[in-house]
Coordinates of C-alpha atoms in Angstrom, one line a residue:
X226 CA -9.4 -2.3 5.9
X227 CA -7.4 -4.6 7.9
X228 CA -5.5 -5.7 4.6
X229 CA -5.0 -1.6 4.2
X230 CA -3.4 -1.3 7.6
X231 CA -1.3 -4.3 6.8
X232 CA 0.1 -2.5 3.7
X233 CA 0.7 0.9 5.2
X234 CA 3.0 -1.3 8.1
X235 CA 4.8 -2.9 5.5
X236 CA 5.1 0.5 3.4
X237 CA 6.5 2.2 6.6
X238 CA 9.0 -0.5 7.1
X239 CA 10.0 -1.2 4.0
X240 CA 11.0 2.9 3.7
X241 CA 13.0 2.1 7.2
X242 CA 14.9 -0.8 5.6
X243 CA 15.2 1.3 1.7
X244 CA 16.4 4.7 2.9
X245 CA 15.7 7.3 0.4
X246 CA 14.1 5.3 -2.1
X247 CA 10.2 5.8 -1.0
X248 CA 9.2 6.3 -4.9
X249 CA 10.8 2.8 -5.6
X250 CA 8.9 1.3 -2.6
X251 CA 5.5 2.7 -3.2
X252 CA 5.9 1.1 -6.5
X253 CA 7.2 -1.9 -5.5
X254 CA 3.7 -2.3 -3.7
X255 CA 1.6 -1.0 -6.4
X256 CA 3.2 -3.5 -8.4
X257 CA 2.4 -6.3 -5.8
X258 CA -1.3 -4.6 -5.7
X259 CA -2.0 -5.1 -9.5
X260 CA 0.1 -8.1 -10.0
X261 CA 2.6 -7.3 -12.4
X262 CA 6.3 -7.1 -12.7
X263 CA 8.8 -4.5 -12.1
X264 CA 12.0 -3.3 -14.3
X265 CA 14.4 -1.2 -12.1
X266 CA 16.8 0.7 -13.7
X267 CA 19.9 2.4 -12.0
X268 CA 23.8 2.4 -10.7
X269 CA 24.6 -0.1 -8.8
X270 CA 24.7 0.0 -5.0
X271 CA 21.1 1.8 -4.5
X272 CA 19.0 -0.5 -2.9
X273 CA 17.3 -2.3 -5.9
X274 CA 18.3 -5.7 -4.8
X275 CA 17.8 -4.7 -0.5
X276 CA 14.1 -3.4 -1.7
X277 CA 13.0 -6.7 -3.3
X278 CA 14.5 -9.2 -0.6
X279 CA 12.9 -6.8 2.1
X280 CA 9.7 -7.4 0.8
X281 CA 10.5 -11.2 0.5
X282 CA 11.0 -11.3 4.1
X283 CA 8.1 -9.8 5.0
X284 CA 5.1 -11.8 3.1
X285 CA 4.6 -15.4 2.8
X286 CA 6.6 -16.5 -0.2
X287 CA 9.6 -18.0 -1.1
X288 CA 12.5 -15.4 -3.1
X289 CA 15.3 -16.2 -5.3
X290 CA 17.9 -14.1 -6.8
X291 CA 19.3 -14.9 -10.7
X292 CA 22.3 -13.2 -11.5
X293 CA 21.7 -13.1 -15.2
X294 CA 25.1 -13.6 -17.3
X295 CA 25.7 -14.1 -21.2
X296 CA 26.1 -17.9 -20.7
X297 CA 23.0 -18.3 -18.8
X298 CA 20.6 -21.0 -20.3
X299 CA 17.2 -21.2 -20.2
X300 CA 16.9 -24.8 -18.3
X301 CA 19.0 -23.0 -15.8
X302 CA 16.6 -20.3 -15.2
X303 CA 13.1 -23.0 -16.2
X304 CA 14.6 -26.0 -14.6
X305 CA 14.9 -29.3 -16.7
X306 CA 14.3 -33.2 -16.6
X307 CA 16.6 -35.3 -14.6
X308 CA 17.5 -38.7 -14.7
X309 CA 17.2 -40.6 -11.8
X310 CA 18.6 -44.2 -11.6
X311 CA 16.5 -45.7 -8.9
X312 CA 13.3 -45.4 -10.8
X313 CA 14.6 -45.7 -14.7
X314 CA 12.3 -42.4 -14.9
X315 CA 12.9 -39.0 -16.1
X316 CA 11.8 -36.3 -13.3
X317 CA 11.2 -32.6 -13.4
X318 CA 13.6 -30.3 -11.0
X319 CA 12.2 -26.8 -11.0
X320 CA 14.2 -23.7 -11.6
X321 CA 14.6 -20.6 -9.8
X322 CA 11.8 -19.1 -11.7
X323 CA 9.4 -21.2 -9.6
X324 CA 9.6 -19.1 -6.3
X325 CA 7.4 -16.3 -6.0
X326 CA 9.3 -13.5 -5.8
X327 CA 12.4 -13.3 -8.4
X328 CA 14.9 -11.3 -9.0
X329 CA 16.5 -11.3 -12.5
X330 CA 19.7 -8.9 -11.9
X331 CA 21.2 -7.3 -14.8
X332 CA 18.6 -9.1 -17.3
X333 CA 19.7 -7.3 -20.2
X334 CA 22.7 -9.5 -20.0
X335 CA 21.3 -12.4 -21.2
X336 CA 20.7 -14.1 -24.8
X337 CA 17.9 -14.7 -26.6
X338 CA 16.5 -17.5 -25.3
X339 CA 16.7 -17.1 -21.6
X340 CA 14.8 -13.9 -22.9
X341 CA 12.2 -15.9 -24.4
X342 CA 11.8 -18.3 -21.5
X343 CA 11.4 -15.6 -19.1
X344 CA 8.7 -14.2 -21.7
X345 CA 6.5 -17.0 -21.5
X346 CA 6.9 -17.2 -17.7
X347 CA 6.0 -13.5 -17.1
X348 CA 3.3 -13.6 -20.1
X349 CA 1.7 -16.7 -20.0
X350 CA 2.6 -17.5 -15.9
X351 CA 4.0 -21.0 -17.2
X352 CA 7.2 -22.6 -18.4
X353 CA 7.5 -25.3 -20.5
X354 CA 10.0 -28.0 -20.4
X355 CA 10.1 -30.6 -23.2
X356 CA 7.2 -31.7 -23.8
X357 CA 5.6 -30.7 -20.3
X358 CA 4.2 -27.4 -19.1
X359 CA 4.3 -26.3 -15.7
X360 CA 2.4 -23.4 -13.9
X361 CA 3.9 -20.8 -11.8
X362 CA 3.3 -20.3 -8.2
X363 CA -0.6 -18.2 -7.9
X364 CA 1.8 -15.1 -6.8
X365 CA 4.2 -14.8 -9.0
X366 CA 6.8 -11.3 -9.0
X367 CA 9.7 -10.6 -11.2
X368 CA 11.6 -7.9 -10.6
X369 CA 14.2 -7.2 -12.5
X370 CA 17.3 -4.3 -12.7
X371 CA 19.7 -3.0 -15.4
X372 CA 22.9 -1.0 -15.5
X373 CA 22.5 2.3 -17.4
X374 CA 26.0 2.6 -16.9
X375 CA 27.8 -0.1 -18.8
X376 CA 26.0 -2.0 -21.7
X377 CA 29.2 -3.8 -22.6
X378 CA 28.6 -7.3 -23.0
X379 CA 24.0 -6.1 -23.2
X380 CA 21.4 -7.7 -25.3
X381 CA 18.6 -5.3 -25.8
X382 CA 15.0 -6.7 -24.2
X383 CA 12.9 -7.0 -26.9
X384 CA 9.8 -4.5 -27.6
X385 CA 7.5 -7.5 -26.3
X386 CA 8.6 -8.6 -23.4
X387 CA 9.2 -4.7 -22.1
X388 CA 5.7 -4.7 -22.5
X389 CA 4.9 -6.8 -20.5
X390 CA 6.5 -5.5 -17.6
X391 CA 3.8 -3.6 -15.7
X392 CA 6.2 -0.6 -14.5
X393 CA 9.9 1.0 -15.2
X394 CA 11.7 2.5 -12.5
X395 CA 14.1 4.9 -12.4
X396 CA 16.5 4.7 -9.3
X397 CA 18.6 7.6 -8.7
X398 CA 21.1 8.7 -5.7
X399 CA 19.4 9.4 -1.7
X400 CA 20.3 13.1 -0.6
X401 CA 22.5 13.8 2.0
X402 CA 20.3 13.2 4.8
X403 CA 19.7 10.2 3.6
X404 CA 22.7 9.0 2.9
X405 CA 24.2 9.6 6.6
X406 CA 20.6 7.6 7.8
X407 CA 21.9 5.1 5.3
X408 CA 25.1 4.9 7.3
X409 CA 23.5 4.6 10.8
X410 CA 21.6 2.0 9.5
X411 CA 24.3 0.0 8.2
X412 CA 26.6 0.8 11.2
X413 CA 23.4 -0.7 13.5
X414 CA 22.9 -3.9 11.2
X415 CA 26.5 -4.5 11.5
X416 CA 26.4 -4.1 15.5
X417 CA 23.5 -7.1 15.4
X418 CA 20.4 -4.1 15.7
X419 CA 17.8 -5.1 14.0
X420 CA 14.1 -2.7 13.6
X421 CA 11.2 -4.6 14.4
X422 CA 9.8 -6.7 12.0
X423 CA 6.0 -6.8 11.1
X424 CA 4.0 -9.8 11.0
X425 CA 4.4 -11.2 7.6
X426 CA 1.8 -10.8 5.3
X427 CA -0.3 -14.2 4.1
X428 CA -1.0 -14.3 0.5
X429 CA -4.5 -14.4 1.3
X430 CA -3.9 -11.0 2.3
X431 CA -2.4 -9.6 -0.8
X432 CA -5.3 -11.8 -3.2
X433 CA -8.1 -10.0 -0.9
X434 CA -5.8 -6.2 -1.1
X435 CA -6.1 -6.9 -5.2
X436 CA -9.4 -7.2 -5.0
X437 CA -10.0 -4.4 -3.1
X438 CA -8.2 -2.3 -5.3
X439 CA -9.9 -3.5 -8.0
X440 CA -13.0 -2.6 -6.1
X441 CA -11.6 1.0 -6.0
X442 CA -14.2 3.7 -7.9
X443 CA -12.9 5.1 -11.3
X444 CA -15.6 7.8 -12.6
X445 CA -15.9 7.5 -16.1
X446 CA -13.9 10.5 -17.0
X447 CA -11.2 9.1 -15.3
X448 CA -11.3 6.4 -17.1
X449 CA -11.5 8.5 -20.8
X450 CA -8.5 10.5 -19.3
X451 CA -6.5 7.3 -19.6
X452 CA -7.7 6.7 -23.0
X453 CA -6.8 10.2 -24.0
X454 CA -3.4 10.1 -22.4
X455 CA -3.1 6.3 -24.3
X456 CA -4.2 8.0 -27.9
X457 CA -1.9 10.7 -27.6
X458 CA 0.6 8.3 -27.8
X459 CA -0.8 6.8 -31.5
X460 CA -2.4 9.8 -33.0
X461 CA 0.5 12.8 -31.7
X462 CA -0.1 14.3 -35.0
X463 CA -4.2 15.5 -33.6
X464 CA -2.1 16.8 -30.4
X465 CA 0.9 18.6 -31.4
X466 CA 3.6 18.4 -34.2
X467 CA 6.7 18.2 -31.9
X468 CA 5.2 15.1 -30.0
X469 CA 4.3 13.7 -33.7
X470 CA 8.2 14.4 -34.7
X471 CA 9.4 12.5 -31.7
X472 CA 7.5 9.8 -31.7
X473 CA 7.3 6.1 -34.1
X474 CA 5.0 4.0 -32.0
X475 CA 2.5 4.3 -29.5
X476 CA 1.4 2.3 -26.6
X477 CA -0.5 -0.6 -26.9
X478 CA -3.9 -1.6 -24.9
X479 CA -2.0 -3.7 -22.4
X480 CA -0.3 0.1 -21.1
X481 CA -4.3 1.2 -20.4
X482 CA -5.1 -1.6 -18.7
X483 CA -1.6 -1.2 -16.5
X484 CA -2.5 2.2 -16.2
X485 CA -6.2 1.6 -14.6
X486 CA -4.4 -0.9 -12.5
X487 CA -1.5 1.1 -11.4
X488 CA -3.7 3.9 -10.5
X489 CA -6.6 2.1 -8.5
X490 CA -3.7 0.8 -6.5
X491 CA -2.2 4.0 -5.7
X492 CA -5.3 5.6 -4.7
X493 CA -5.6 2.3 -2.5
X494 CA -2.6 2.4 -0.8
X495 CA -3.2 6.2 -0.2
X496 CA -6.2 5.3 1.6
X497 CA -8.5 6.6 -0.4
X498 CA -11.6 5.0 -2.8
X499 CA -11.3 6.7 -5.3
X500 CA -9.2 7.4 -8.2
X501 CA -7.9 10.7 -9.0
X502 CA -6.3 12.5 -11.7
X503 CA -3.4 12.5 -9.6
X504 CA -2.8 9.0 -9.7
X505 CA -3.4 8.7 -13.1
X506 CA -0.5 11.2 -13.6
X507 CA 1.6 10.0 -11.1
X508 CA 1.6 6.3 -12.9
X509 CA 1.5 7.9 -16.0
X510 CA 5.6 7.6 -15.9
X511 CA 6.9 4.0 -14.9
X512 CA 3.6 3.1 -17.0
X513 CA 4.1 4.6 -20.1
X514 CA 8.0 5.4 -20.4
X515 CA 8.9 1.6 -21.8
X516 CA 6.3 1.4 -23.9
X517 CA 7.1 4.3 -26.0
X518 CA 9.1 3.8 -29.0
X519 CA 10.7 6.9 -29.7
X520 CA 11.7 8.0 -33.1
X521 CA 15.7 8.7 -34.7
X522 CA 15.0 12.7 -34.3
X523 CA 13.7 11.6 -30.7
X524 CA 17.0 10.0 -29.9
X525 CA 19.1 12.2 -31.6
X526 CA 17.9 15.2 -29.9
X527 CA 18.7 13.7 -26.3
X528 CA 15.1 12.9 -25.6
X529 CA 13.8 11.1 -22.8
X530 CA 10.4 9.3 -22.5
X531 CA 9.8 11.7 -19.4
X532 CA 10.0 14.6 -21.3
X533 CA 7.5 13.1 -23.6
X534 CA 5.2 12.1 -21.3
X535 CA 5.9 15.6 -19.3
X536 CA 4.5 17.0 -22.9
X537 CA 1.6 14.6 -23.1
X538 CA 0.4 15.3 -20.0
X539 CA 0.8 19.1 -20.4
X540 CA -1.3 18.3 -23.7
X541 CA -4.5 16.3 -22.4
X542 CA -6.4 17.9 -19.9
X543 CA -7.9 15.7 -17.5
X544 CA -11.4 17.3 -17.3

């Protein structure tokens, strides 16, 4: 309980510090809770980068930001062997990928191999340099963003390493009210005010939260609503014939085990022990929405993954 009061503090002033972005902090957490990484997706200037160093600040861990670029190379993300004079001896320098919290800005901007070095680092929880492997720190986040907008100058991330991205968020604008708290906020910063901080979180804290959540009860037809809202996704044809028409590929078993994961944690950080179909639904978007591959008629049509999984949902009952 004491690691649940923790989280709601750090919930509460994370939403004072990300103004109109409570969705993208609730699952910022959720994501810390069942330890996987985050894609953000957005316009530029909405917090995405604020949200992540915020949370940096406020648990025990160290945070680096990578400003991904077309003539990024891997060692500069993994790190690389060094030279050094005084001993006649080749030495390891770590990369920025050796912190625990990253942020890969604009990740989509990068070639293939940086792409498959940060594959085996977010897979696997390793890099390997020559003929060495290294493991990554024991809590280990990658958070990274992309520009809707422009996709000049892009390389599409490939179908396995979107998988392995726990969840896929959607940022979109504050509302008014918002926006003028957004202004006070920056007005007060800039004057030297500054809210009050927490106590920063240990990472003995967040391993005994994950366990908890973990811990969290999931009756069993919870758990065979997931695996119906998972099927529906491979078999649309049993379901419905539009759903077969707009989709090529289904989900694979990693998106039921994110899905579980995802929605003991939200039932966790809700206070409650229990899972409901609620969370399941509620997850059911930045969960499933990467993982789909959508077919030509899909695309052609305008059709976004929400819009599918809106269907789904509205196709499998969860009793």
């Amino acid at each position: 309980m004491q690691s649940a009061t923790a989280f709601q503090q750090l919930q509460h002033y994370l939403n004072s510090q990300v103004i109109g972005q409570e969705a993208l902090v609730r699952q910022v957490l959720v994501a810390l809770l069942a330890d996987g990484h985050i894609l953000v997706e957005g316009p530029p200037g909405l917090a995405k980068t604020r949200a992540i160093k915020s949370l940096a600040d406020s648990i025990e861990g160290s945070f680096h930001r990578v400003q991904f670029t077309p003539d990024l190379l891997p060692a500069d993300l993994t790190g690389t062997d060094i030279f050094r004079p005084e001993t006649g001896e080749f030495q390891f320098q770590p990369g920025p990928v050796f912190h625990s919290l990253l942020l890969a800005d604009e990740i989509n901007r990068a070639p293939a191999k940086v792409q498959a070095a940060m594959l085996e680092a977010m897979a696997e929880r390793q890099v390997t340099a020559g003929r060495k492997t290294y493991a990554l720190p024991k809590l280990f986040l990658v958070m990274a963003t992309q520009n809707p907008i422009e996709q000049e100058g892009t390389y599409p991330l490939p179908e396995a390493q979107l998988d392995r991205f726990l969840l896929h968020l959607h940022v979109d604008y504050p509302d008014a009210e918002s926006e003028l708290a957004i202004l006070r906020l920056n007005r007060g910063e800039a004057q030297g005010v500054k809210p009050q901080q927490p106590e920063k979180l240990s990472q003995e804290d967040i391993f005994s939260a994950r366990q908890a959540v973990l811990d969290i009860h999931m009756a069993e037809s919870i758990e065979q609503y997931i695996v119906r809202l998972v099927m529906a996704t491979r078999q649309p044809e049993k379901y419905d014939d539009k759903l077969k028409q707009w989709l090529e590929m289904g989900v694979s078993p990693r998106a039921t085990i994110a899905l579980d994961r995802c929605a003991r944690a939200s039932a966790w950080l809700a206070g409650r022990d229990f899972v409901s179909p609620e969370d399941v639904q509620s997850m059911a978007f930045p969960v499933l929405r990467h993982r789909l591959l959508l077919s030509y008629q899909a695309q052609a049509e305008g059709i976004h993954p929400n819009q599918i999984i809106n269907h789904i949902l509205s196709l499998v009952g969860s009793a």
